[in-house]
Coordinates of C-alpha atoms in Angstrom, one line a residue:
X1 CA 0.0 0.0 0.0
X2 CA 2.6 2.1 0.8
X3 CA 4.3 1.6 -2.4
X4 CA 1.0 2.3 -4.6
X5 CA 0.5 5.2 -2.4
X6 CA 4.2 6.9 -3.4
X7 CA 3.9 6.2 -7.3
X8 CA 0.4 8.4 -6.6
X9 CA 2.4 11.1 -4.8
X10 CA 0.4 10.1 -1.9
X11 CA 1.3 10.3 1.7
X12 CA 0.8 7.5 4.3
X13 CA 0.3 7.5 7.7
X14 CA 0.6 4.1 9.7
X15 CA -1.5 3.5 12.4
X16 CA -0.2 2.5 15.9
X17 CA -3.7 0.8 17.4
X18 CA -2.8 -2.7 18.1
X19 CA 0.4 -3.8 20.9
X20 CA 3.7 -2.8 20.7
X21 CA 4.6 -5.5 18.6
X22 CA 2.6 -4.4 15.8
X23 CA 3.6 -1.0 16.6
X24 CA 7.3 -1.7 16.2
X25 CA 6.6 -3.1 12.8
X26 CA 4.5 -0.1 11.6
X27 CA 7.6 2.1 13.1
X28 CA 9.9 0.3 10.9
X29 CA 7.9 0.4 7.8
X30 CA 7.2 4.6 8.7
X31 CA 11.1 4.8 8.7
X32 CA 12.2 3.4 5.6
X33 CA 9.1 4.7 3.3
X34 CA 9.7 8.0 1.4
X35 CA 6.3 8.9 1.9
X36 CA 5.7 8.6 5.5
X37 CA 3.6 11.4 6.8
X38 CA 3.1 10.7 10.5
X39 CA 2.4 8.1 12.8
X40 CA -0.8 7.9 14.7
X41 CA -1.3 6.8 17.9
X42 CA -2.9 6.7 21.5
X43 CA -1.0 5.4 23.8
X44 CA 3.0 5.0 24.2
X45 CA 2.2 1.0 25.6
X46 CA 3.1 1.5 29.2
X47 CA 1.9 -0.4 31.8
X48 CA 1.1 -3.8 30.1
X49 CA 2.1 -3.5 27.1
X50 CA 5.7 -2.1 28.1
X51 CA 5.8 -5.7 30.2
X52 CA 5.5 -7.3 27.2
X53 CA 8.9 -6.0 25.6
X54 CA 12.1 -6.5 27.6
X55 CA 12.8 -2.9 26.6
X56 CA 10.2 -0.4 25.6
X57 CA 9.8 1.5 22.5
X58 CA 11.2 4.9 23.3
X59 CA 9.3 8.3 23.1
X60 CA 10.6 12.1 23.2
X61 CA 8.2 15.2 23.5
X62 CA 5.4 13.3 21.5
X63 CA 8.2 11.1 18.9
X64 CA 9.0 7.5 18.9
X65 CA 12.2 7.1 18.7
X66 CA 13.0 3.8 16.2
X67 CA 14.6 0.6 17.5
X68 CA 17.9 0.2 16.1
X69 CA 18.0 -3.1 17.5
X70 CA 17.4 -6.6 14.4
X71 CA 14.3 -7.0 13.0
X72 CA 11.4 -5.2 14.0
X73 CA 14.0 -3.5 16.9
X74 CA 12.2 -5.4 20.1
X75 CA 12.5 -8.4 22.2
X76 CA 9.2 -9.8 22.9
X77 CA 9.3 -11.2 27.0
X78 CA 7.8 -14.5 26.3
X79 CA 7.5 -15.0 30.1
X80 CA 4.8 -12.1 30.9
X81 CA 3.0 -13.3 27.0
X82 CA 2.7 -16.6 28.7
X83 CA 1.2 -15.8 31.7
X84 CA -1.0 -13.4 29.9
X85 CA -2.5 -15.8 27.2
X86 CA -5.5 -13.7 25.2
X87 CA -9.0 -15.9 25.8
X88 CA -10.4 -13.7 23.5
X89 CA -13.1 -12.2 26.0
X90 CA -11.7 -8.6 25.1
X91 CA -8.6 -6.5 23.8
X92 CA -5.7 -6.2 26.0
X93 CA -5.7 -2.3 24.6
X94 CA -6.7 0.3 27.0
X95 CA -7.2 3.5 25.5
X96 CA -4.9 6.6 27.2
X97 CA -6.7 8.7 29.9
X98 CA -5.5 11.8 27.9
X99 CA -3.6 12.6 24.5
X100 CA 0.0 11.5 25.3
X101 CA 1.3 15.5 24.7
X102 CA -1.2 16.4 27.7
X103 CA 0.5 18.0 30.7
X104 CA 0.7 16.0 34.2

């Protein structure tokens, strides 16, 4: 999509709903596209979802920063995914209490 969208001079923006697996993914493919616009998301995955990475995705004044480590850039802890199978009753994602650039 992102490929169809540059030959159309068309910007994309990648979405960062799901975990921060996902996330990483849609972080990498923002990084290496010519037309990346923005990335949108909701929450920076703490609580839970920064469990689930042995070291969280990193954010400065409202950016991600992009994993420079192989592959998608994180570790997944496949201890704390273990113990937290999904049963699929209802999303793991909790939506942020206010926009991330809020003030305290």
């Amino acid at each position: 999509i992102a490929g169809m969208a540059e030959a159309h001079y068309a910007q994309i923006a990648p979405h960062l709903y799901c975990g921060p697996v996902v996330g990483a993914a849609n972080i990498q493919l923002a990084t290496c596209s010519p037309n990346f616009l923005i990335l949108e998301s909701i929450e920076r995955w703490d609580g839970f979802h920064a469990q689930l990475l042995k070291s969280p995705i990193r954010w400065e004044e409202g950016y991600v920063i992009p994993p420079t480590s192989p592959g998608l850039g994180v570790e997944l802890d496949e201890e704390v995914a273990r113990a937290h199978p999904y049963a699929g009753e209802a999303l793991h994602l909790v939506p942020a209490s206010k926009p991330a650039l809020a003030p305290d």
